[in-house]
CSV table of C-alpha atoms and ligand atoms in Angstrom, one decimal:
chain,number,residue,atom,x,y,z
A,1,UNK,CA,0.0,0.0,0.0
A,2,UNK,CA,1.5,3.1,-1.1
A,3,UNK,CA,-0.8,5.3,-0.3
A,4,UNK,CA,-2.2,6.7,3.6
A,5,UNK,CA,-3.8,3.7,5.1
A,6,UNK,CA,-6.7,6.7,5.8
A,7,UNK,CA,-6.5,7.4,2.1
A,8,UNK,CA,-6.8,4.5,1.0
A,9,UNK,CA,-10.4,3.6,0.1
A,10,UNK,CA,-10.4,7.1,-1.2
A,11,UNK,CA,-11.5,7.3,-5.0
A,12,UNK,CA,-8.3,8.2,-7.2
A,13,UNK,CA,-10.9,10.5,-9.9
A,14,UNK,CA,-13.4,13.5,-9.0
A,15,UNK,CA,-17.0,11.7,-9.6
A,16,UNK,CA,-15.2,7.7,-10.0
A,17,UNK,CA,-17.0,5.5,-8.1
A,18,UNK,CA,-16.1,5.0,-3.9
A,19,UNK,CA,-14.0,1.7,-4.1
A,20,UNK,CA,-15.5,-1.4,-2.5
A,21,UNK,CA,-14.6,-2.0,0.7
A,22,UNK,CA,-15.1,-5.9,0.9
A,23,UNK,CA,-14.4,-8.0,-2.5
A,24,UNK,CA,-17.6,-9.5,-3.9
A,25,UNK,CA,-17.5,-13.4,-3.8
A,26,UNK,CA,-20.2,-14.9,-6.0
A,27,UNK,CA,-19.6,-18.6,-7.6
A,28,UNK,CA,-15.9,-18.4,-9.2
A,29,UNK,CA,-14.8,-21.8,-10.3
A,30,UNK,CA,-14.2,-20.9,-13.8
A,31,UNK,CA,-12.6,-18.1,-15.9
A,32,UNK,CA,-13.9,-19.0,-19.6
A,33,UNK,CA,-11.7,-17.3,-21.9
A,34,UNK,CA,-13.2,-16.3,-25.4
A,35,UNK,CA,-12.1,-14.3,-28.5
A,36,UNK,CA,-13.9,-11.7,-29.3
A,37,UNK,CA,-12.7,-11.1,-32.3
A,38,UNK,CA,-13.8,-14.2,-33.8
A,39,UNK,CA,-17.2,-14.5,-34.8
A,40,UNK,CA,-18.6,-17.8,-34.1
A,41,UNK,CA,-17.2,-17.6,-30.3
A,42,UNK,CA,-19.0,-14.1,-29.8
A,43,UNK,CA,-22.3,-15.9,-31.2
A,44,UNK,CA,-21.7,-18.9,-28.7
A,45,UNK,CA,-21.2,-17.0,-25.9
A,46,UNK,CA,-25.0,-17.0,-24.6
A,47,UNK,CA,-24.8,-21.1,-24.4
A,48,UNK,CA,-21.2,-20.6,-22.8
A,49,UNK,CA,-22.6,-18.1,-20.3
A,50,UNK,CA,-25.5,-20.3,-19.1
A,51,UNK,CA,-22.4,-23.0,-17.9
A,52,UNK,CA,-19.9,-20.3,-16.9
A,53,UNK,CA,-19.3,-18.9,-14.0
A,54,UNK,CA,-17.7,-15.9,-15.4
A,55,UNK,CA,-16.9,-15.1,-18.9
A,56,UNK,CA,-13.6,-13.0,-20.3
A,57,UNK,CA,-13.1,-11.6,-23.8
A,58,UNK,CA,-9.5,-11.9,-24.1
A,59,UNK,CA,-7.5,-9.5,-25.7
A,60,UNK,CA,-3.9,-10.2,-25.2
A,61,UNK,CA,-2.0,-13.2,-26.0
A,62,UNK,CA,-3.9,-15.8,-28.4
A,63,UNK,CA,-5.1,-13.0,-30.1
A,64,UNK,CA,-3.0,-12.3,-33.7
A,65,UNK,CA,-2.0,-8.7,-34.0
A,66,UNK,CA,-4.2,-8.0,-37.2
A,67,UNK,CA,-7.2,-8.8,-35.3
A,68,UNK,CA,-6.2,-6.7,-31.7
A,69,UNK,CA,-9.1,-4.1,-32.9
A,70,UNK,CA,-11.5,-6.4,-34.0
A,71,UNK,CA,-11.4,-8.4,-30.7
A,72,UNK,CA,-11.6,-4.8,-29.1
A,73,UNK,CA,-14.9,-3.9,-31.3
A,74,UNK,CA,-16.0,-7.8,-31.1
A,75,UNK,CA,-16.0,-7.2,-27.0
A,76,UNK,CA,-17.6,-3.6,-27.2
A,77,UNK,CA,-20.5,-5.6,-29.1
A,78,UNK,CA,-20.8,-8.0,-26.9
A,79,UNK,CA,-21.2,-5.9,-23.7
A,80,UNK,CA,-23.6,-3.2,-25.5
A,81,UNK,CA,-26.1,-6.7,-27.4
A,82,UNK,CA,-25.3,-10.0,-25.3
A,83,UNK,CA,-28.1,-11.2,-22.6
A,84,UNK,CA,-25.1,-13.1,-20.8
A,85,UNK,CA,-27.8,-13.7,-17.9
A,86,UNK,CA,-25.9,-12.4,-15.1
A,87,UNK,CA,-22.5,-14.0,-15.8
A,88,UNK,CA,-20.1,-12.1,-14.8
A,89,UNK,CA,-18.3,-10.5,-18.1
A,90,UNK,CA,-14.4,-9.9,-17.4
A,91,UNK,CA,-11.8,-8.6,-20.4
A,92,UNK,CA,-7.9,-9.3,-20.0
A,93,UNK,CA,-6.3,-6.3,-21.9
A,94,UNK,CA,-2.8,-6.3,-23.7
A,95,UNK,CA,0.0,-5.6,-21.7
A,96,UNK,CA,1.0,-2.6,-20.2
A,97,UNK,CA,3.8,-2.1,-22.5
A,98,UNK,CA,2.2,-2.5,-25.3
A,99,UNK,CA,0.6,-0.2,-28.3
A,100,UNK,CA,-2.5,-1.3,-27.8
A,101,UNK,CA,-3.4,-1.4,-23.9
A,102,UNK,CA,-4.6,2.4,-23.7
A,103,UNK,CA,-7.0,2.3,-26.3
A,104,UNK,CA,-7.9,-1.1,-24.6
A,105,UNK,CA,-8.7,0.7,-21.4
A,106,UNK,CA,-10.0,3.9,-23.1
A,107,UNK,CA,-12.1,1.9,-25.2
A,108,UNK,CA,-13.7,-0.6,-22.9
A,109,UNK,CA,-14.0,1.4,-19.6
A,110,UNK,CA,-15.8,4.3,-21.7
A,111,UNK,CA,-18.0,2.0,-23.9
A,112,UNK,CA,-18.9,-0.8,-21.9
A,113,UNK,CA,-17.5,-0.2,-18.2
A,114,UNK,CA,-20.9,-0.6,-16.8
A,115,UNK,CA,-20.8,-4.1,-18.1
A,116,UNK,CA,-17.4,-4.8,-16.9
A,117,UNK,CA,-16.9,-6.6,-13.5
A,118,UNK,CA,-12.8,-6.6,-13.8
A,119,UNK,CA,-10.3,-6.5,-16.3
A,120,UNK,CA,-7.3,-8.8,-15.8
A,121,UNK,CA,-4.1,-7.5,-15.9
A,122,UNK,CA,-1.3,-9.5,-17.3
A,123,UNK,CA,2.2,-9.4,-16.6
A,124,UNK,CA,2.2,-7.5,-13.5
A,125,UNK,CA,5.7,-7.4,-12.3
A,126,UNK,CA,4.7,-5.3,-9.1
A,127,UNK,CA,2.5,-2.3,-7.3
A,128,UNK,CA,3.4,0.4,-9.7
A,129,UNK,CA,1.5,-1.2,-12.7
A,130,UNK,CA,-1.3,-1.8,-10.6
A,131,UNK,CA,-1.2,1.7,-9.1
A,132,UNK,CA,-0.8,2.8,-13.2
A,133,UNK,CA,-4.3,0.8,-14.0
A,134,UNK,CA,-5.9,2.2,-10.8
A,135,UNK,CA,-6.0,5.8,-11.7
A,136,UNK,CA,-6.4,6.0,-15.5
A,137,UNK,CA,-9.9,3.2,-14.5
A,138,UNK,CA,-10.5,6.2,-11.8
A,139,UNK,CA,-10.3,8.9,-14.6
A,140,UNK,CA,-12.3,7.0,-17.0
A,141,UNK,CA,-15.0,5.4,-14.9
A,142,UNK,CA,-15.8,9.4,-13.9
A,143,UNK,CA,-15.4,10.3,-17.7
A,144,UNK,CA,-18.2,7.5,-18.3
A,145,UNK,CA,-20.3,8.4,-15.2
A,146,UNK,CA,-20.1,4.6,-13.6
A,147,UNK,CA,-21.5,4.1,-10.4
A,148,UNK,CA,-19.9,0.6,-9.6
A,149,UNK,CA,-16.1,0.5,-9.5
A,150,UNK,CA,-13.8,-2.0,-11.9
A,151,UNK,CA,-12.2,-4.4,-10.2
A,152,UNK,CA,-8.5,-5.4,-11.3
A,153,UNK,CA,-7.1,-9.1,-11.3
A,154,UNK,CA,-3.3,-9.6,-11.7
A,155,UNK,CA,-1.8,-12.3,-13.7
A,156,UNK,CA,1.2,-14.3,-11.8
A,157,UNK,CA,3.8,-14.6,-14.7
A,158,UNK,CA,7.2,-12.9,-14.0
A,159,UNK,CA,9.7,-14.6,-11.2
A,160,UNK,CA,9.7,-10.6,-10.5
A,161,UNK,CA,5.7,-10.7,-10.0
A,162,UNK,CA,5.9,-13.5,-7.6
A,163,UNK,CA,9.0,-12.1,-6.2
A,164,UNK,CA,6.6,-9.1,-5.0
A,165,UNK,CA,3.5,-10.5,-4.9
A,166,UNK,CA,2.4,-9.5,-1.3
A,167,UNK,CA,2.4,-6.0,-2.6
A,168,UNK,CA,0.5,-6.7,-5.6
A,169,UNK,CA,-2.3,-8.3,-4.1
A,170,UNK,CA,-2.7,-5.2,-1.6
A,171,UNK,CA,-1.6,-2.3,-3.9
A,172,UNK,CA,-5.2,-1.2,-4.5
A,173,UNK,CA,-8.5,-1.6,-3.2
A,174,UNK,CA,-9.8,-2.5,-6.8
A,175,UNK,CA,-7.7,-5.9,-6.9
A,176,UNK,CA,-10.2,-8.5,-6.8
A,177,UNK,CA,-7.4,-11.5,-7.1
A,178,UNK,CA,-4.8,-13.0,-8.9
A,179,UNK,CA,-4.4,-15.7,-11.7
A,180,UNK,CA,-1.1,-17.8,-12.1
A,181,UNK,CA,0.2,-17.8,-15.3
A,182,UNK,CA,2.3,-20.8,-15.7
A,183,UNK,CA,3.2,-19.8,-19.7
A,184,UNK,CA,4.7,-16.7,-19.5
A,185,UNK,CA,5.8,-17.6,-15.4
A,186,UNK,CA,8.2,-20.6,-17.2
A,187,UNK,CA,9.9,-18.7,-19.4
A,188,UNK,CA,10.6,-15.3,-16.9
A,189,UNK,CA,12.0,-17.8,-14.9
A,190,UNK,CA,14.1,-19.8,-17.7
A,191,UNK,CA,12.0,-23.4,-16.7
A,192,UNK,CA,13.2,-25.9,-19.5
A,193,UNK,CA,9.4,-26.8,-20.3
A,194,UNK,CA,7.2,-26.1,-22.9
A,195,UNK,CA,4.3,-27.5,-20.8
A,196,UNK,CA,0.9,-25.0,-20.5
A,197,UNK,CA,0.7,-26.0,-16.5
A,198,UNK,CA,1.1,-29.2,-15.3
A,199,UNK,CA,3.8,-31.1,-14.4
A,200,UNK,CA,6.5,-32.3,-16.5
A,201,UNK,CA,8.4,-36.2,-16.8
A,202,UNK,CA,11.7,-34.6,-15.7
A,203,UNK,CA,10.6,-33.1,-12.6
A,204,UNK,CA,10.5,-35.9,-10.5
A,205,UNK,CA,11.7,-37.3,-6.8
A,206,UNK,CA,12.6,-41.0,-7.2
A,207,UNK,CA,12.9,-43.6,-4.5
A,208,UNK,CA,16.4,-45.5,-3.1
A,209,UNK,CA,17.1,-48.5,-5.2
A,210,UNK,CA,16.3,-51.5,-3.6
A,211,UNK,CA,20.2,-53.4,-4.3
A,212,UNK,CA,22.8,-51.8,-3.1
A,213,UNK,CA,25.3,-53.1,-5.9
A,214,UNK,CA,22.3,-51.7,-9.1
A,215,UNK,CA,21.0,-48.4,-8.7
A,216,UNK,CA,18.7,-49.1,-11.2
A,217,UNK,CA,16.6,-51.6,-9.3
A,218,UNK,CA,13.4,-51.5,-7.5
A,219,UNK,CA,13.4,-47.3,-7.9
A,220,UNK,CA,9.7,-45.6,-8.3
A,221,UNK,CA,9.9,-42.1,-9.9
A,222,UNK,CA,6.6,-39.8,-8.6
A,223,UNK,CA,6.3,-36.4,-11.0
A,224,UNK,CA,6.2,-33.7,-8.6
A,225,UNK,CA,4.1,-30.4,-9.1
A,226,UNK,CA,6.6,-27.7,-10.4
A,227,UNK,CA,4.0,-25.2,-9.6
A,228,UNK,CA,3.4,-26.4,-5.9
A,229,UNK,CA,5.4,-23.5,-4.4
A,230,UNK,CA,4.2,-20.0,-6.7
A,231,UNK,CA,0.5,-21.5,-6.0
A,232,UNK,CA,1.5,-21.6,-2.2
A,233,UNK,CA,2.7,-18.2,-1.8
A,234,UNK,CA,0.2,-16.8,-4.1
A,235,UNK,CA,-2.8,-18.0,-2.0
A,236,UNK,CA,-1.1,-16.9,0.7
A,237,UNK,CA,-1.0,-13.1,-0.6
A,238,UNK,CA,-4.2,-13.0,-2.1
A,239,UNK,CA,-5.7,-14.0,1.3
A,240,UNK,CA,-3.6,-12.0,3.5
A,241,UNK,CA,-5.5,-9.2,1.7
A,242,UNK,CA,-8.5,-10.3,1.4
A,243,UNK,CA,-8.9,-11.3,-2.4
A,244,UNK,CA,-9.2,-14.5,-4.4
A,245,UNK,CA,-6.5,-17.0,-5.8
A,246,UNK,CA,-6.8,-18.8,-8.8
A,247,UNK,CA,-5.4,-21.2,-10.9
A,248,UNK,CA,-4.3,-20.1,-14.7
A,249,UNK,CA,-4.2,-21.8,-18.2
A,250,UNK,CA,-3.9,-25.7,-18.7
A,251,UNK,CA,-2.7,-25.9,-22.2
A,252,UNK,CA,-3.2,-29.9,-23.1
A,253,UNK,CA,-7.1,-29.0,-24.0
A,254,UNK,CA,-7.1,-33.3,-24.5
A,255,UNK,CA,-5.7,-34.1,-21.7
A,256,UNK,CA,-8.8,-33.9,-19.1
A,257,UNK,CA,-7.1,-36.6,-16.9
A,258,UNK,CA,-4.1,-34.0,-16.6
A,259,UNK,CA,-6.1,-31.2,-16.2
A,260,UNK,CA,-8.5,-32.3,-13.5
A,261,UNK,CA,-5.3,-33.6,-11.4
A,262,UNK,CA,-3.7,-29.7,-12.0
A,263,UNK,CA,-7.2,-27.9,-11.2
A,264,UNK,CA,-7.7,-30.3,-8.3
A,265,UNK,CA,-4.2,-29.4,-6.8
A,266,UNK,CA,-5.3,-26.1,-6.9
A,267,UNK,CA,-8.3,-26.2,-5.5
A,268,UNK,CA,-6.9,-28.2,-2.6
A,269,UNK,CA,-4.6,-25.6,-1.8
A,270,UNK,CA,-6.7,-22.8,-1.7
A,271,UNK,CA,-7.2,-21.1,-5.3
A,272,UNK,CA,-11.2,-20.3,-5.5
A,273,UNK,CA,-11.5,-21.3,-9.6
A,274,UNK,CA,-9.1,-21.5,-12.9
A,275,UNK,CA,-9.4,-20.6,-16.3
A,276,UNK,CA,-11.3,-22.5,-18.6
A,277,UNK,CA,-9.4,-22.3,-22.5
A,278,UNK,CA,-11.8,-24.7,-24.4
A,279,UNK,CA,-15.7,-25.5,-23.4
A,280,UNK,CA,-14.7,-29.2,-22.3
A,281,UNK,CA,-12.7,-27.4,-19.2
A,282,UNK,CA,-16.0,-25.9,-18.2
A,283,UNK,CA,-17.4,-29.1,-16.8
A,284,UNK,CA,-14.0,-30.2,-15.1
A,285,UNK,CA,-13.5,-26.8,-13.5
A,286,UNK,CA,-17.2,-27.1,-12.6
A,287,UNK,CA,-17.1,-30.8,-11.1
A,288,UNK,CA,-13.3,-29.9,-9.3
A,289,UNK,CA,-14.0,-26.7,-7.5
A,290,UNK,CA,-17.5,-28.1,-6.3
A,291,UNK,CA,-16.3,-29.5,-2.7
A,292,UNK,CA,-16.4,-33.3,-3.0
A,293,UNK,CA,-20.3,-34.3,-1.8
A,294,UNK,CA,-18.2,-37.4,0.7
A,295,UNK,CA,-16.3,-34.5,1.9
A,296,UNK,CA,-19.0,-31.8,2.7
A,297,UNK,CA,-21.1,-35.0,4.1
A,298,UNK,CA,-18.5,-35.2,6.7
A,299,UNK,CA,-17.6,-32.0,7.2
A,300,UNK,CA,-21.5,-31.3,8.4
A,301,UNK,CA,-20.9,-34.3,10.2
A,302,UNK,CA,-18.3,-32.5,12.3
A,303,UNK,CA,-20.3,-29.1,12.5
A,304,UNK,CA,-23.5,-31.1,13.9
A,305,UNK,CA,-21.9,-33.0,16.6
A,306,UNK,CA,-19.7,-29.8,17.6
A,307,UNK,CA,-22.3,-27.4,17.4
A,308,UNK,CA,-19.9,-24.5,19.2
A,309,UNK,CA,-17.0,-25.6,17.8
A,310,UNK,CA,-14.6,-26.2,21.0
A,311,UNK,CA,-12.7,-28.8,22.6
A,312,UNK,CA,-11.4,-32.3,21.5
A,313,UNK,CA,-13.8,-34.8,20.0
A,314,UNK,CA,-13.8,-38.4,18.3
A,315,UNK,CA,-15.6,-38.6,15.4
A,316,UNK,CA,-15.5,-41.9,13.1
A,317,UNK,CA,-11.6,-42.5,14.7
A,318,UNK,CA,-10.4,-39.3,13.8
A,319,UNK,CA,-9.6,-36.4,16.2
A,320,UNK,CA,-11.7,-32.8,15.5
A,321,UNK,CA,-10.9,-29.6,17.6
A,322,UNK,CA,-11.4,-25.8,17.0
A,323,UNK,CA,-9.2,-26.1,13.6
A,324,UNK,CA,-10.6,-29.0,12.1
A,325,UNK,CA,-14.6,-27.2,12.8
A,326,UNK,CA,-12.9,-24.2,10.7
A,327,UNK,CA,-12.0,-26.7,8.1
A,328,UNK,CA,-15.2,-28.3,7.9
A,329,UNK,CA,-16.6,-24.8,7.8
A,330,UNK,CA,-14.9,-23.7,4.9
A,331,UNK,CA,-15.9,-26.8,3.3
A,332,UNK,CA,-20.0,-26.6,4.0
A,333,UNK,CA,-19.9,-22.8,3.6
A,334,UNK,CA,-18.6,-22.9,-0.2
A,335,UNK,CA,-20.7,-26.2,-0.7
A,336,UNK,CA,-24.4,-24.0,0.8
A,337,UNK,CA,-23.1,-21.2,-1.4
A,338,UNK,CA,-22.6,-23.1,-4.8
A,339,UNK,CA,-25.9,-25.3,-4.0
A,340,UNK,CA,-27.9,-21.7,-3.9
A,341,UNK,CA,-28.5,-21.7,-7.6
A,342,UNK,CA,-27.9,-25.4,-8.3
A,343,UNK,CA,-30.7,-28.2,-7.8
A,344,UNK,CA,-28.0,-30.9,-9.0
A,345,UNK,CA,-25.5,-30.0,-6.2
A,346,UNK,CA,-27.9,-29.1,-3.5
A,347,UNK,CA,-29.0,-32.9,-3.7
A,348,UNK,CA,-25.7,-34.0,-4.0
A,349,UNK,CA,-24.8,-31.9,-0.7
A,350,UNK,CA,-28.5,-33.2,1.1
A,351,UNK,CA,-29.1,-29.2,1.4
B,1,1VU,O1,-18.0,-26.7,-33.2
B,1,1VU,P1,-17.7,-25.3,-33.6
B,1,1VU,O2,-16.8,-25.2,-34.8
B,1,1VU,O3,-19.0,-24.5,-33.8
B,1,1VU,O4,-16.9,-24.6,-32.4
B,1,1VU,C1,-15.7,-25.0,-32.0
B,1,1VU,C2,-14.9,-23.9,-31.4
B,1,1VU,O5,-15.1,-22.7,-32.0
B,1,1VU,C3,-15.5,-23.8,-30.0
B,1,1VU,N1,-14.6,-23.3,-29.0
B,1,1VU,C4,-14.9,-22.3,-28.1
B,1,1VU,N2,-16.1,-21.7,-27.9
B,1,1VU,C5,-16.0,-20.8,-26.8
B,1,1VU,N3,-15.0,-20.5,-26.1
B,1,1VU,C6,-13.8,-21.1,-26.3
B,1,1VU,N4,-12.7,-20.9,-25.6
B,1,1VU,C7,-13.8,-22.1,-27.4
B,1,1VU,N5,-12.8,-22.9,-27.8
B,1,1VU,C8,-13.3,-23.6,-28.8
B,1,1VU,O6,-15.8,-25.2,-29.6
B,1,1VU,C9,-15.9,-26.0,-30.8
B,1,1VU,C10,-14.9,-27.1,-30.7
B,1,1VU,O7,-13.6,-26.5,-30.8
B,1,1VU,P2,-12.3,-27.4,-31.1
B,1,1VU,O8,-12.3,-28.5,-30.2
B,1,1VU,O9,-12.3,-27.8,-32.6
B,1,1VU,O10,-11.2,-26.4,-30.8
B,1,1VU,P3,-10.5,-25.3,-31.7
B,1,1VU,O11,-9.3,-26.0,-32.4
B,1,1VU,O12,-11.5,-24.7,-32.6
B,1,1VU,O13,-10.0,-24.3,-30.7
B,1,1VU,C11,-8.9,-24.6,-29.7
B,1,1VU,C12,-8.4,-23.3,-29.2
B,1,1VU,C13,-7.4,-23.6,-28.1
B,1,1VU,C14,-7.7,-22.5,-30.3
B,1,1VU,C15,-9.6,-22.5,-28.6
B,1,1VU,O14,-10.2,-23.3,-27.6
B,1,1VU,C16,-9.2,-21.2,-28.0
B,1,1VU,O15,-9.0,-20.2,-28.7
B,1,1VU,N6,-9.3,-21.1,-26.7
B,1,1VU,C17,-8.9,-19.9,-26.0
B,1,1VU,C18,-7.4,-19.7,-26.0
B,1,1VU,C19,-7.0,-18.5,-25.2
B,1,1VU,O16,-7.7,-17.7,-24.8
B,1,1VU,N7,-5.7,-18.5,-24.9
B,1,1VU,C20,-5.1,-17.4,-24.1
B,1,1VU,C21,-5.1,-17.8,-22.6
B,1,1VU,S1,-3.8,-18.9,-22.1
B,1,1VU,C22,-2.4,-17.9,-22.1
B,1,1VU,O17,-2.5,-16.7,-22.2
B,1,1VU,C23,-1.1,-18.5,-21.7
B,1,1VU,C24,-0.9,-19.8,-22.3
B,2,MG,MG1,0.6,-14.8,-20.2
């Protein structure tokens, strides 16, 4: 936080919006990324929306130069004639040193900002390019007369960025969370993989051989997860101030089996949701970041029979205290939220 801890929440524009003081937490297990400059994804985006949690016309990487203004237009078209039915509609604009990213801003903040929930910010390397963002949003949410503020979302995917991540997650009140970006986060940090996420056959730990005399014998080789410790810190960050972690990209659209196991990883360590690349990541972002129904069962199992949550209990062999009711709470709080708007999982759950 650069700013005066009592200036803080203060807006950065004469007539922008007050910023919010809590971040808004609806159902966020997916990130579906479209292009909007193509044509037949903008005209499938209803159907996409209905199965989304949020949507995000993406306007950086992916997207070929020739068609950076189209995808701008394409997303300016779908905000102004698109029923999305209350999904969520996020944009990732081009980087901030690009030729492209003021218009980006100018454009879509002025056009469609009322539509707008955040815009995602990639390469974020630390505060400053939040605290860039922050103000010209300010200036242009008061040019357009919005009433409800941006939010901004920072994309993991510089060794510097992690390097000074606890400041990015609390260099405004607008940052809603933070994405890891395991692309652009491999080669910042020279990782020998060409991998989109997941792990990789090299990165292994591999047991002692079982003779002495032939260390080839008897030795099982486990793939370790080479984004175990950026996801770590990150969720840390993000919940040290108060917004949400997720997951990024998983590259090998055919590989669900992969993809569940990365998403699932994830999930277990904290991040809220991931990006979805291809409609056939939708259902296993869906299915992953839906607490397991086994899992919530006993989880209410341990809120019922500790109904103030103190002191030491037994239940089926297994200890429970004061953490473990937190744990279980977390559980049955996200599994109550997700069932509100969903008959399938509030019969899964027994709601
Ligand atoms: O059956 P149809 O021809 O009518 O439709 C295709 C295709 O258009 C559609 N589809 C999508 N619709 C909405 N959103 C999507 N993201 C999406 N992806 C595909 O589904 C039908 C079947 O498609 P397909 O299996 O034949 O797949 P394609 O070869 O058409 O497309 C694959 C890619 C990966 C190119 C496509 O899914 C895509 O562009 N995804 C988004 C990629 C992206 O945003 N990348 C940037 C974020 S990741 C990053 O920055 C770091 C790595
Ligand atoms: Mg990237």
């Amino acid at each position: 936080m650069s700013r005066h801890p009592r200036d803080f929440f203060k807006p950065l524009a004469v007539g922008a919006p007050a910023p919010l003081r809590e971040i808004p937490v609806p159902p966020s297990r997916m990130i579906h990324f479209f292009d909007p400059s193509n044509e037949k994804m903008r005209a499938k985006l209803p159907d996409i929306a209905a199965k989304a949690d949020i949507v995000l016309g993406n306007l950086e990487d992916a997207v070929p130069i020739d068609r950076k203004e189209s995808g701008r237009a394409g997303l300016v078209e779908v905000g102004k004639t698109l029923d999305l039915g209350g999904t969520p509609l996020w944009t990732r604009i081009n980087a901030l040193d690009s030729p492209w990213v003021l218009d980006d801003l100018t454009t879509l903040v002025t056009e469609i900002g009322d539509k707008l929930d955040v815009i995602m910010v990639p390469k974020v390397e630390g505060p400053e390019d939040i605290h860039y963002v922050d103000r010209l949003v300010a200036q242009l949410e008061a040019r357009a007369g919005i009433s409800r503020p941006i939010l901004l979302h920072a994309i993991l995917e510089t060794a510097g960025g992690v390097a000074r991540v606890e400041e990015i997650a609390s260099a405004s009140p607008r940052m809603q969370g933070i994405s890891l970006g395991p692309a652009d986060l491999a080669a910042s940090r020279r990782m020998k993989t060409t991998r989109v996420g997941g792990g990789h056959p090299g990165y292994v730990s591999i047991s002692d051989p079982t003779d002495a005399e032939d260390l080839e014998v008897g030795r099982v080789r486990s793939q370790q997860d080479p984004w175990h410790y950026t996801i770590g810190r990150m969720v840390d960050a993000c919940v040290g101030a108060g917004i949400l972690p997720f997951y990024g990209p998983f590259g090998d659209i055919k590989d669900t089996v992969a993809c569940e196991a990365q998403f699932r990883a994830a999930f277990i360590l904290g991040c809220v949701g991931t990006w979805s690349l291809h409609p056939v990541q939708i259902g296993i972002a869906k299915k992953v970041f839906s607490p397991d129904p086994d899992e919530v069962a006993f989880a209410k199992k341990i809120i019922e029979a500790i109904p103030d949550g103190k002191g030491v209990h037994m239940i089926d062999g297994k200890m429970q205290d004061d953490a473990s009711w937190k744990q279980a709470k977390v559980l049955v709080e996200l599994a109550e939220q997700l069932a509100e708007d969903d008959e399938e999982l509030k019969a899964a759950y027994g709601f």
